[in-house]
Amino acid sequence: RSKGIDNLSNSEKVKDNMIFFSMYLLLFENMKENCISKLKSFFEDIQTINGKVKLVISDEYKKIENKKFNGKKNIFLATMNWFVENGAINQEEFETLINIRNDRNKISHELLKLLYNDCDEDMVKNFLKCIEIYKKIDNWWILNIEIPISGEYNFDEILEDQVISGNLLMISIVM
């Protein structure tokens, strides 16, 4: 019998791999949606139009979301590029996020093949890097956007390594 058949016939191994793959998708999709929505809401303007209060996307955000990568618009990459340009993450981490997104696509579209062949070590490393990068972006956002805008906190009292959003706290509990 081949290793692939053995992988598929071992219910514990399939279960463990399915848990890992689902956690990978959960983490990536949550990070993606969270980062995109934070940035979009940051650039929304409140305007009164015809007597009604509306949220209007700013021209600055439109420039971000219209940025092209390899000739195509990609809101995730455009958002992550904004985080690079503003010092939340570096270019190497941006490139890692591209690899993580490729892993996400592989899990979504080639799940049976992954279960057959087994998860490779690079995917596990990328999963751990995704956690690190997500925490780094989350921490940067709170310290550089949310806290300064709120005006409610004294920076001298904030311990940077202890800052975490409710969203990332929920993710860490699940994992």
CSV table of C-alpha atoms in Angstrom, one decimal:
chain,number,residue,atom,x,y,z
A,1,ARG,CA,0.0,0.0,0.0
A,2,SER,CA,1.1,3.5,-0.7
A,3,LYS,CA,1.7,6.1,2.0
A,4,GLY,CA,-1.1,8.2,0.6
A,5,ILE,CA,-3.6,5.3,1.1
A,6,ASP,CA,-2.3,4.8,4.6
A,7,ASN,CA,-2.7,8.5,5.3
A,8,LEU,CA,-6.4,8.4,4.2
A,9,SER,CA,-7.2,5.2,6.0
A,10,ASN,CA,-5.8,6.4,9.3
A,11,SER,CA,-8.8,8.2,10.9
A,12,GLU,CA,-6.7,9.8,13.6
A,13,LYS,CA,-4.2,11.2,11.1
A,14,VAL,CA,-7.1,12.5,8.9
A,15,LYS,CA,-8.8,14.0,11.9
A,16,ASP,CA,-5.5,15.7,13.1
A,17,ASN,CA,-4.9,17.1,9.6
A,18,MET,CA,-8.4,18.3,9.2
A,19,ILE,CA,-8.2,20.2,12.5
A,20,PHE,CA,-4.9,21.7,11.4
A,21,PHE,CA,-6.2,22.7,8.0
A,22,SER,CA,-9.4,24.2,9.5
A,23,MET,CA,-7.4,26.2,12.0
A,24,TYR,CA,-5.2,27.4,9.2
A,25,LEU,CA,-8.2,28.6,7.2
A,26,LEU,CA,-9.8,30.1,10.3
A,27,LEU,CA,-6.7,32.1,11.2
A,28,PHE,CA,-6.0,33.3,7.7
A,29,GLU,CA,-9.5,34.3,6.8
A,30,ASN,CA,-10.0,36.0,10.2
A,31,MET,CA,-6.8,38.0,9.8
A,32,LYS,CA,-7.7,38.9,6.2
A,33,GLU,CA,-11.2,40.1,7.0
A,34,ASN,CA,-10.1,41.9,10.2
A,35,CYS,CA,-7.3,43.8,8.6
A,36,ILE,CA,-9.4,44.7,5.5
A,37,SER,CA,-12.3,45.9,7.5
A,38,LYS,CA,-10.2,47.9,10.0
A,39,LEU,CA,-8.4,49.7,7.2
A,40,LYS,CA,-11.6,50.4,5.3
A,41,SER,CA,-13.5,51.8,8.3
A,42,PHE,CA,-10.4,53.9,9.2
A,43,PHE,CA,-10.7,55.6,5.8
A,44,GLU,CA,-14.5,56.0,5.8
A,45,ASP,CA,-15.9,59.5,6.2
A,46,ILE,CA,-19.2,60.3,7.8
A,47,GLN,CA,-21.2,62.7,5.6
A,48,THR,CA,-24.7,64.0,5.4
A,49,ILE,CA,-26.2,63.4,2.0
A,50,ASN,CA,-29.8,64.5,1.3
A,51,GLY,CA,-30.4,64.8,5.1
A,52,LYS,CA,-29.2,61.3,5.8
A,53,VAL,CA,-25.9,60.4,7.6
A,54,LYS,CA,-23.9,58.0,5.4
A,55,LEU,CA,-20.5,56.4,5.5
A,56,VAL,CA,-18.5,57.3,2.4
A,57,ILE,CA,-15.3,55.6,1.4
A,58,SER,CA,-12.5,58.2,1.1
A,59,ASP,CA,-10.5,58.8,-2.1
A,60,GLU,CA,-7.4,57.7,-0.2
A,61,TYR,CA,-8.9,54.3,0.5
A,62,LYS,CA,-10.1,54.0,-3.1
A,63,LYS,CA,-6.4,54.4,-4.1
A,64,ILE,CA,-5.5,51.6,-1.8
A,65,GLU,CA,-8.2,49.2,-2.9
A,66,ASN,CA,-7.4,49.9,-6.6
A,67,LYS,CA,-3.8,49.0,-6.3
A,68,LYS,CA,-2.8,46.2,-8.7
A,69,PHE,CA,-0.5,43.3,-8.1
A,70,ASN,CA,0.6,41.3,-11.2
A,71,GLY,CA,-2.0,43.3,-13.2
A,72,LYS,CA,-4.9,42.5,-10.9
A,73,LYS,CA,-6.7,44.3,-8.1
A,74,ASN,CA,-6.3,42.4,-4.8
A,75,ILE,CA,-7.8,44.0,-1.7
A,76,PHE,CA,-5.9,41.6,0.7
A,77,LEU,CA,-2.5,42.4,-0.9
A,78,ALA,CA,-3.3,46.1,-1.1
A,79,THR,CA,-4.2,46.2,2.6
A,80,MET,CA,-1.1,44.3,3.6
A,81,ASN,CA,1.0,46.6,1.4
A,82,TRP,CA,-0.5,49.6,3.3
A,83,PHE,CA,0.6,48.0,6.5
A,84,VAL,CA,4.1,47.6,5.0
A,85,GLU,CA,4.2,51.3,3.9
A,86,ASN,CA,3.1,52.4,7.4
A,87,GLY,CA,5.6,50.3,9.3
A,88,ALA,CA,3.3,47.6,10.8
A,89,ILE,CA,5.1,44.8,9.0
A,90,ASN,CA,8.2,44.6,6.7
A,91,GLN,CA,8.6,43.5,3.1
A,92,GLU,CA,9.7,40.0,4.1
A,93,GLU,CA,6.6,39.5,6.2
A,94,PHE,CA,4.5,40.7,3.2
A,95,GLU,CA,6.2,38.0,1.0
A,96,THR,CA,5.5,35.5,3.8
A,97,LEU,CA,1.8,36.5,3.7
A,98,ILE,CA,1.7,35.8,0.0
A,99,ASN,CA,3.0,32.2,0.7
A,100,ILE,CA,0.4,31.9,3.5
A,101,ARG,CA,-2.3,33.0,1.1
A,102,ASN,CA,-1.0,30.3,-1.4
A,103,ASP,CA,-1.3,27.7,1.4
A,104,ARG,CA,-4.8,28.9,2.1
A,105,ASN,CA,-5.7,28.4,-1.5
A,106,LYS,CA,-4.1,25.0,-1.6
A,107,ILE,CA,-6.1,23.9,1.5
A,108,SER,CA,-9.3,25.2,0.0
A,109,HIS,CA,-8.9,23.7,-3.5
A,110,GLU,CA,-6.7,20.7,-3.0
A,111,LEU,CA,-7.7,19.3,0.4
A,112,LEU,CA,-8.0,15.7,-0.6
A,113,LYS,CA,-4.6,15.8,-2.2
A,114,LEU,CA,-3.1,17.3,1.0
A,115,LEU,CA,-4.8,14.6,3.1
A,116,TYR,CA,-3.3,12.0,0.8
A,117,ASN,CA,0.2,13.4,0.6
A,118,ASP,CA,0.3,14.8,4.2
A,119,CYS,CA,1.0,18.4,5.3
A,120,ASP,CA,4.5,19.6,4.6
A,121,GLU,CA,6.8,21.3,7.1
A,122,ASP,CA,6.7,24.6,5.3
A,123,MET,CA,2.9,24.9,5.7
A,124,VAL,CA,3.3,24.3,9.4
A,125,LYS,CA,6.0,27.0,9.6
A,126,ASN,CA,3.8,29.4,7.6
A,127,PHE,CA,0.9,28.8,10.0
A,128,LEU,CA,3.1,29.8,12.9
A,129,LYS,CA,4.4,32.8,11.0
A,130,CYS,CA,0.8,33.8,10.2
A,131,ILE,CA,0.1,33.9,14.0
A,132,GLU,CA,3.1,36.1,14.6
A,133,ILE,CA,2.3,38.5,11.7
A,134,TYR,CA,-1.3,38.7,12.8
A,135,LYS,CA,-0.3,39.5,16.3
A,136,LYS,CA,2.2,42.1,15.1
A,137,ILE,CA,-0.4,43.9,12.9
A,138,ASP,CA,-3.0,43.7,15.6
A,139,ASN,CA,-0.6,45.1,18.2
A,140,TRP,CA,0.6,47.9,15.8
A,141,TRP,CA,-3.0,48.9,15.0
A,142,ILE,CA,-4.0,49.2,18.7
A,143,LEU,CA,-0.9,51.1,19.6
A,144,ASN,CA,-0.7,53.4,16.6
A,145,ILE,CA,-4.3,53.9,15.5
A,146,GLU,CA,-6.8,53.0,18.2
A,147,ILE,CA,-5.1,54.3,21.3
A,148,PRO,CA,-3.9,57.6,19.9
A,149,ILE,CA,-7.4,58.3,18.4
A,150,SER,CA,-9.2,57.5,21.6
A,151,GLY,CA,-7.2,59.8,23.8
A,152,GLU,CA,-8.2,57.7,26.8
A,153,TYR,CA,-5.0,56.1,27.6
A,154,ASN,CA,-1.6,57.2,29.0
A,155,PHE,CA,1.1,55.7,26.8
A,156,ASP,CA,3.4,55.4,29.9
A,157,GLU,CA,1.0,52.9,31.4
A,158,ILE,CA,0.7,50.6,28.3
A,159,LEU,CA,2.8,47.5,28.1
A,160,GLU,CA,3.2,46.8,24.4
A,161,ASP,CA,3.5,43.1,24.7
A,162,GLN,CA,0.3,42.9,26.7
A,163,VAL,CA,-1.9,44.6,24.1
A,164,ILE,CA,-4.3,42.3,22.3
A,165,SER,CA,-7.7,42.9,20.6
A,166,GLY,CA,-10.8,40.9,21.6
A,167,ASN,CA,-10.8,39.3,18.1
A,168,LEU,CA,-7.3,38.0,18.4
A,169,LEU,CA,-8.0,36.9,22.0
A,170,MET,CA,-10.9,34.8,20.8
A,171,ILE,CA,-8.6,33.2,18.1
A,172,SER,CA,-6.0,32.4,20.7
A,173,ILE,CA,-8.6,30.7,22.9
A,174,VAL,CA,-9.7,28.5,19.9
A,175,MET,CA,-6.2,27.5,19.1
